[in-house]
mmCIF file of C-alpha atoms in Angstrom:
data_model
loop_
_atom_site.group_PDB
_atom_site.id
_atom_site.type_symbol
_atom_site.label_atom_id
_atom_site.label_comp_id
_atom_site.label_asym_id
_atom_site.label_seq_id
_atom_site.Cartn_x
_atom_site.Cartn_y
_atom_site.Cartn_z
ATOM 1 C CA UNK A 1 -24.725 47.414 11.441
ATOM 2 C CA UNK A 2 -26.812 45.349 9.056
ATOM 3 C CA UNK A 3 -24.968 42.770 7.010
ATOM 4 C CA UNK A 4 -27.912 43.171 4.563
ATOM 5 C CA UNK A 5 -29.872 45.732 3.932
ATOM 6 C CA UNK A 6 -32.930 46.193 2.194
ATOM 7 C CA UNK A 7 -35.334 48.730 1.605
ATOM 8 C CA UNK A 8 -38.752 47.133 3.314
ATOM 9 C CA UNK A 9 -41.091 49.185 1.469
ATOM 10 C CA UNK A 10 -43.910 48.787 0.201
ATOM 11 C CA UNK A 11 -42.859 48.942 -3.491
ATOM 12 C CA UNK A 12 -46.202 49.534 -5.691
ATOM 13 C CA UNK A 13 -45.544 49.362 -9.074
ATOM 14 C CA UNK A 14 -48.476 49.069 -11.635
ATOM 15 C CA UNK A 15 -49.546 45.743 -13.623
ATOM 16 C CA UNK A 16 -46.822 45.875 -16.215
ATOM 17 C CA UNK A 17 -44.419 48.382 -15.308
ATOM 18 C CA UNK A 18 -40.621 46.930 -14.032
ATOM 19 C CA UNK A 19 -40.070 46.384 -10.489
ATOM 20 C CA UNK A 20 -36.798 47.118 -8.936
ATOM 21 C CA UNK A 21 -35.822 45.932 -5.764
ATOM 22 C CA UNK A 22 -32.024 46.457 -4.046
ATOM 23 C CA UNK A 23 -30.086 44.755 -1.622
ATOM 24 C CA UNK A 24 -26.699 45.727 -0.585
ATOM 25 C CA UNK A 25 -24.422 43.276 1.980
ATOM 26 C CA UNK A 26 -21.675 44.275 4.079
ATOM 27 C CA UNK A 27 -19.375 41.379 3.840
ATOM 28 C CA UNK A 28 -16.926 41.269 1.131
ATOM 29 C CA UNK A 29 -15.855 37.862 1.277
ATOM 30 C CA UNK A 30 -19.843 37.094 0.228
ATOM 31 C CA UNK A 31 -19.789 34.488 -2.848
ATOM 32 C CA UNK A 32 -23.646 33.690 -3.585
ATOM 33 C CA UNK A 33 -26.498 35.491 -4.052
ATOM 34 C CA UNK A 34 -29.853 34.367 -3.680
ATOM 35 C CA UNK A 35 -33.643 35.786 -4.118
ATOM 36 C CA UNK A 36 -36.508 34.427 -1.775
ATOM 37 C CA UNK A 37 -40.220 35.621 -2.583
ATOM 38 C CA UNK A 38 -42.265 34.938 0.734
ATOM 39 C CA UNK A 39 -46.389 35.669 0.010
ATOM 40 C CA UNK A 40 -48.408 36.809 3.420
ATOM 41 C CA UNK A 41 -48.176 34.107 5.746
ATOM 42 C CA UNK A 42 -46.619 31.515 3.985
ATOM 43 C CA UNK A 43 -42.751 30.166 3.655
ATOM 44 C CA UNK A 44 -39.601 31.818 1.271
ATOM 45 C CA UNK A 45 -39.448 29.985 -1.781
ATOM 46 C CA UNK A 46 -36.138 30.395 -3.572
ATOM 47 C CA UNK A 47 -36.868 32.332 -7.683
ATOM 48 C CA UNK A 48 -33.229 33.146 -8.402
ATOM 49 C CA UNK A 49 -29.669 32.602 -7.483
ATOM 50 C CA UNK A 50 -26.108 34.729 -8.560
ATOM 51 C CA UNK A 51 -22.872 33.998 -8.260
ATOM 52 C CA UNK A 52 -20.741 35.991 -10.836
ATOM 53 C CA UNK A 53 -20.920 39.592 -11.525
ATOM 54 C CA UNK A 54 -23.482 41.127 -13.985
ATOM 55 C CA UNK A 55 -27.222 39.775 -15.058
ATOM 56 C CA UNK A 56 -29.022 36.545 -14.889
ATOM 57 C CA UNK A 57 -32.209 36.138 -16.312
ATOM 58 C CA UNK A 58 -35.034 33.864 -15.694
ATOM 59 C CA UNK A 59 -37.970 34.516 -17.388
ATOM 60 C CA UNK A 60 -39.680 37.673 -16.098
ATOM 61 C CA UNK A 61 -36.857 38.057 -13.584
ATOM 62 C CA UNK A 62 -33.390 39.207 -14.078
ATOM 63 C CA UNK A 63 -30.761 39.437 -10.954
ATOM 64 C CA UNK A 64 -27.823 41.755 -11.157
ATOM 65 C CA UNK A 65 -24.332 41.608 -9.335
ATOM 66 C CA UNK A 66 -21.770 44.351 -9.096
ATOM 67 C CA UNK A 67 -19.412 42.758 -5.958
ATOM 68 C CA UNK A 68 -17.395 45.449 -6.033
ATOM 69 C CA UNK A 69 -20.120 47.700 -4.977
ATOM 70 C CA UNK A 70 -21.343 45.016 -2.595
ATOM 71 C CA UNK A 71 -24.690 45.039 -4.410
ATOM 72 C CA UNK A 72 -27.626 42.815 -5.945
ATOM 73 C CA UNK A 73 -30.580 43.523 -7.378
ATOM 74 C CA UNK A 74 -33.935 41.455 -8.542
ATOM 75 C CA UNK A 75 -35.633 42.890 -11.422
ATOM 76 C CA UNK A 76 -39.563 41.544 -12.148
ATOM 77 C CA UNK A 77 -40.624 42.557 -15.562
ATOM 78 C CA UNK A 78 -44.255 42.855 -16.639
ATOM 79 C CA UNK A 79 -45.331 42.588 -13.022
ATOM 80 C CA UNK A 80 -48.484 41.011 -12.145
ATOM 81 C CA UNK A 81 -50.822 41.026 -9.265
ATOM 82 C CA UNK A 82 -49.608 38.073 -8.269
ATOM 83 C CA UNK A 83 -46.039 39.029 -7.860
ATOM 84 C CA UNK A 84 -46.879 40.910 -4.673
ATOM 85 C CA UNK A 85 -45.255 39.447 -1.976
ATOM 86 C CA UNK A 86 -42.012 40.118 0.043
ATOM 87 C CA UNK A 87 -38.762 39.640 -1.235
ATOM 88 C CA UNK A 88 -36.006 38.259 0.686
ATOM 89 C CA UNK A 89 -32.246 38.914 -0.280
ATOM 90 C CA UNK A 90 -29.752 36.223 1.317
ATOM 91 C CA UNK A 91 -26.099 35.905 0.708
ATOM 92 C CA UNK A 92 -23.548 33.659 1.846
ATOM 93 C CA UNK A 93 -19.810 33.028 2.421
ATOM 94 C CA UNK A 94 -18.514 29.990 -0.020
ATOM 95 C CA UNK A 95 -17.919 27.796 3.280
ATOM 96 C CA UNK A 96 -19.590 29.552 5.921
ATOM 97 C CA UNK A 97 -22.848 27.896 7.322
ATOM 98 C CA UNK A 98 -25.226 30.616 7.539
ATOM 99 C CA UNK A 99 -27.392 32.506 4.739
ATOM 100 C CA UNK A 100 -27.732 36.104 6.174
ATOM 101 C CA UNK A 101 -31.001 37.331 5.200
ATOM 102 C CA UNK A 102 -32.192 41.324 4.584
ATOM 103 C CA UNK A 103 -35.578 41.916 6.409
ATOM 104 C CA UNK A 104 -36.849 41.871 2.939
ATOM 105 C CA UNK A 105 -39.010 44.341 0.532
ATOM 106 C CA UNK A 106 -42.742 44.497 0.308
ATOM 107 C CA UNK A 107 -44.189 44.829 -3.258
ATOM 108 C CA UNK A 108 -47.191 45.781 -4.634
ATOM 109 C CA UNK A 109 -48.689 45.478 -7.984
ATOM 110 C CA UNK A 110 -51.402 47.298 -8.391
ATOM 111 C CA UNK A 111 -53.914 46.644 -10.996
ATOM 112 C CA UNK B 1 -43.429 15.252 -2.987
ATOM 113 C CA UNK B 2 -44.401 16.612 0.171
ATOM 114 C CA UNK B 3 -40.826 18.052 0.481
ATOM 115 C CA UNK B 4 -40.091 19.971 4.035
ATOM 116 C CA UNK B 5 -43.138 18.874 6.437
ATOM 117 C CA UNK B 6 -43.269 21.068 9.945
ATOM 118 C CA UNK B 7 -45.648 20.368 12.801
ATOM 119 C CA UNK B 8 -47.349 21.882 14.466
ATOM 120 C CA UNK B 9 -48.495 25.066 12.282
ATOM 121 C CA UNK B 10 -49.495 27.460 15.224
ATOM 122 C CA UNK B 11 -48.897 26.852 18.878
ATOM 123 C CA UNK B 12 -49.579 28.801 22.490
ATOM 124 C CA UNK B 13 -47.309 28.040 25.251
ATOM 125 C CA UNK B 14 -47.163 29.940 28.972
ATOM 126 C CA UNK B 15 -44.077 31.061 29.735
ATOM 127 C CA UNK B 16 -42.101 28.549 31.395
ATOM 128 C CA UNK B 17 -43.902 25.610 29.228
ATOM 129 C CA UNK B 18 -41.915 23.543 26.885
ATOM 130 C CA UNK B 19 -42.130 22.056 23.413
ATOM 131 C CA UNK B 20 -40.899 20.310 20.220
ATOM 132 C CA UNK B 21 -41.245 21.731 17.052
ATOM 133 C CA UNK B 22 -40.537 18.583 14.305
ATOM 134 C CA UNK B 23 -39.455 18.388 11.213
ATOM 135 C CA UNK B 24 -39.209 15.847 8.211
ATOM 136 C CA UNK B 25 -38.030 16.512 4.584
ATOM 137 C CA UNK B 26 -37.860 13.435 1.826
ATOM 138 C CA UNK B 27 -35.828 14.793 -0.902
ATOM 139 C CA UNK B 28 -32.838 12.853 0.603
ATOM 140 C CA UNK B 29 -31.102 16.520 1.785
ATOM 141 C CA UNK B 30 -27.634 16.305 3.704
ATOM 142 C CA UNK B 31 -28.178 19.703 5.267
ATOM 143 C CA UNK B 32 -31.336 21.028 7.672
ATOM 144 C CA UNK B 33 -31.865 24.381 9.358
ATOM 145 C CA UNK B 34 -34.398 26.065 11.962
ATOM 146 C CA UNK B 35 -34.777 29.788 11.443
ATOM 147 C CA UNK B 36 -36.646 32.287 13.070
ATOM 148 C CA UNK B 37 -38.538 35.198 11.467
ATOM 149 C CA UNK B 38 -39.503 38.031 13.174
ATOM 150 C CA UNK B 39 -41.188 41.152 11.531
ATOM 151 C CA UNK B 40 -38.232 43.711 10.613
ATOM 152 C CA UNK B 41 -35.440 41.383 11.428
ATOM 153 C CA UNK B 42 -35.448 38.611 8.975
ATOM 154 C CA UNK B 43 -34.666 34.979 9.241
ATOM 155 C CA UNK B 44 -31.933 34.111 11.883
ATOM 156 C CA UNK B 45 -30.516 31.058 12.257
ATOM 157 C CA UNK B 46 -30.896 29.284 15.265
ATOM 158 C CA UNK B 47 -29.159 25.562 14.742
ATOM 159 C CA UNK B 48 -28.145 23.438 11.908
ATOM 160 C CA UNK B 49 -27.226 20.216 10.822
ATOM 161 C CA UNK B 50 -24.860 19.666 8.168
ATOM 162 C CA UNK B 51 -25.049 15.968 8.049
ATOM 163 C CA UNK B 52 -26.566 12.971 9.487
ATOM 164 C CA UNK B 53 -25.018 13.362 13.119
ATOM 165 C CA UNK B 54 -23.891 16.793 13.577
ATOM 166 C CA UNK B 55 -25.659 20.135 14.799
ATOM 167 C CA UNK B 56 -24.190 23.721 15.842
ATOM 168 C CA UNK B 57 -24.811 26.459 16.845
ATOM 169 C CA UNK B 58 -26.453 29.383 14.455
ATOM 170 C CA UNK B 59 -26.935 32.945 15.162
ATOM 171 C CA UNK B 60 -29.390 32.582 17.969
ATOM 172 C CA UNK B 61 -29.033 29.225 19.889
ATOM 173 C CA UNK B 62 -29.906 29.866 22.988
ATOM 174 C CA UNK B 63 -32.938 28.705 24.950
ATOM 175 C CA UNK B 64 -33.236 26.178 22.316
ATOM 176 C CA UNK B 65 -32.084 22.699 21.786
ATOM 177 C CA UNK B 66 -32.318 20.701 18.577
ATOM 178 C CA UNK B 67 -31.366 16.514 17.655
ATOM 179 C CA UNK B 68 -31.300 15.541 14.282
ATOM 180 C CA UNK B 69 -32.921 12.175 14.603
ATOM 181 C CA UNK B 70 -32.084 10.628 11.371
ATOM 182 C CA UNK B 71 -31.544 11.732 7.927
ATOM 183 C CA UNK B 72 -35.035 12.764 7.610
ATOM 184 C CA UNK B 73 -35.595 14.377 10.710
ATOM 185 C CA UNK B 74 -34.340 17.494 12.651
ATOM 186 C CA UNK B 75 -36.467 18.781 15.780
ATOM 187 C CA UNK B 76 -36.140 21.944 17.683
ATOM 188 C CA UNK B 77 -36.587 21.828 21.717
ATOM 189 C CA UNK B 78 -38.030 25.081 23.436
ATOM 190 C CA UNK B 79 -36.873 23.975 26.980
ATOM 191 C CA UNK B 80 -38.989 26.631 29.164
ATOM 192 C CA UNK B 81 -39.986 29.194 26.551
ATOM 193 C CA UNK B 82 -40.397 32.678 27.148
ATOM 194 C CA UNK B 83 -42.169 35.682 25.554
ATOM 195 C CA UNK B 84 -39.198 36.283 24.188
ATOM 196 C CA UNK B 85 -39.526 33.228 21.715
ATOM 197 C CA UNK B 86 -42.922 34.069 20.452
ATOM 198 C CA UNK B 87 -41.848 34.341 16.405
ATOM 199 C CA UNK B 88 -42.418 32.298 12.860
ATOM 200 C CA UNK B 89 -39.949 29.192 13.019
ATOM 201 C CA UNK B 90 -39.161 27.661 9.537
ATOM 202 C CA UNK B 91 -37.825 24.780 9.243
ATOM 203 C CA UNK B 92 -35.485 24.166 6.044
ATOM 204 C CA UNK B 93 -33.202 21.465 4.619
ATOM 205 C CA UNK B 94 -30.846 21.602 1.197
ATOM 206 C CA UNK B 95 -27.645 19.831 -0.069
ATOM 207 C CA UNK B 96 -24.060 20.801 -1.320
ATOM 208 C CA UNK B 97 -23.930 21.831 2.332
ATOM 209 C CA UNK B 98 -20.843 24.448 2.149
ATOM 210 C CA UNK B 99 -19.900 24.711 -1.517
ATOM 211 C CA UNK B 100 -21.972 28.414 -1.850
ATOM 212 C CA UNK B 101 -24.125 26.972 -4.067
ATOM 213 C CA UNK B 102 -27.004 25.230 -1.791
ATOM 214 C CA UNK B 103 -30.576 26.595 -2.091
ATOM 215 C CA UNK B 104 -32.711 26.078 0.982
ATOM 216 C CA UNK B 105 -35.928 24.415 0.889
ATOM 217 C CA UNK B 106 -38.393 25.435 3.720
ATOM 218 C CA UNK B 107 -41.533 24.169 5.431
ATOM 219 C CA UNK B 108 -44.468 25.872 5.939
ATOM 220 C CA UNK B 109 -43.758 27.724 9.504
ATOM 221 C CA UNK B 110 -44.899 26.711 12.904
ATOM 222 C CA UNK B 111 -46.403 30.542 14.392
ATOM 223 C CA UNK B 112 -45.754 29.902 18.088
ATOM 224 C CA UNK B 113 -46.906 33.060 21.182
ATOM 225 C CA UNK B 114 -45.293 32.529 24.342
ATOM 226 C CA UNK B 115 -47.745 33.797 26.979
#
């Protein structure tokens, strides 16, 4: 079984609209959260980072925790062309030394 | 700052062949990484370093080998590779190594096909 999970898509969303993309980890004793955006051919680069239950926001992106449903979400408001890229959800045990990553979501953002 | 610097960027080997994969950061990090991505699986973590000194074992260590030279530096051996091996390897460093709270920094990816 997959520790995380995403859905690997592609997401296409048009310019503008919301873009929703879910992650769900099997480990319980997970304590942070973190959102990687990877573009075609290039390296993860870290956009946001959760640690306590409910929203964060960060300009056009808000990430969402429920822990008890073993859950986080990215959210990408007013999506532009150049959001397209994959998304990578990692999480991590407080003092474990590994990030487990999902296999990540592809999104498009169609003009 | 030139932040996490990998070389070589792409890289064909015959089986059996082997090679160093290097690594250099300057934003004074505790912590450095090699991952491998393959398509579908994600990054795995192969070896790390948590300080100046030390390196284990990730998810996938074997047929690899790494030595974290300095504080700077943290190379990754391929001792006779195999097709196997042929992946994306990304390099990354970060601090507050353990706390839950580190963010990882990576390079730009060495592409390497085992033949």
């Amino acid at each position: 079984q997959k520790e995380v999970e995403q859905n690997s898509g592609p997401l296409s969303v048009p310019e503008g609209a919301i873009a929703s993309l879910n992650c769900t980890y099997s480990d319980r004793v997970s304590q942070s959260f973190f959102w990687y955006r990877q573009y075609s051919g290039k390296s993860p680069e870290l956009i946001m980072s959760i640690y306590s239950n409910g929203d964060k926001e960060d300009g056009r992106f808000t990430a969402q925790l429920n822990k008890a449903s073993q859950y986080v979400s990215l959210l990408i408001r007013d999506s532009q062309p150049s959001d397209s890229a994959t998304y990578l959800c990692a999480v991590k045990v407080r003092h474990g030394q590994n990030f487990v990553f999902g296999p990540g979501t592809r999104l498009s953002v169609l003009p | 700052n030139a932040g996490v610097t990998q070389t070589p960027k792409f890289q064909v080997l015959k089986t059996g062949q082997s090679m160093t994969l290097q690594c250099a950061q300057d934003m004074n990090h505790n912590s450095m990484y090699w991952y491998r991505q393959d398509p579908g699986m994600g990054l795995r973590l192969i070896y790390y370093s948590a300080s100046e000194g030390t390196t284990d074992k990730g998810e996938v260590p074997n047929g690899y080998n790494v030595s974290r030279l300095n504080k700077r530096e943290f190379s990754l051996r391929l001792e006779s590779a195999a097709p196997s091996q042929t992946s994306v390897y990304f390099c990354a460093s970060s601090e507050a190594f353990g706390t839950g709270t580190e963010k990882l920094f990576f390079g730009s990816g060495t592409q390497l096909s085992v033949l």
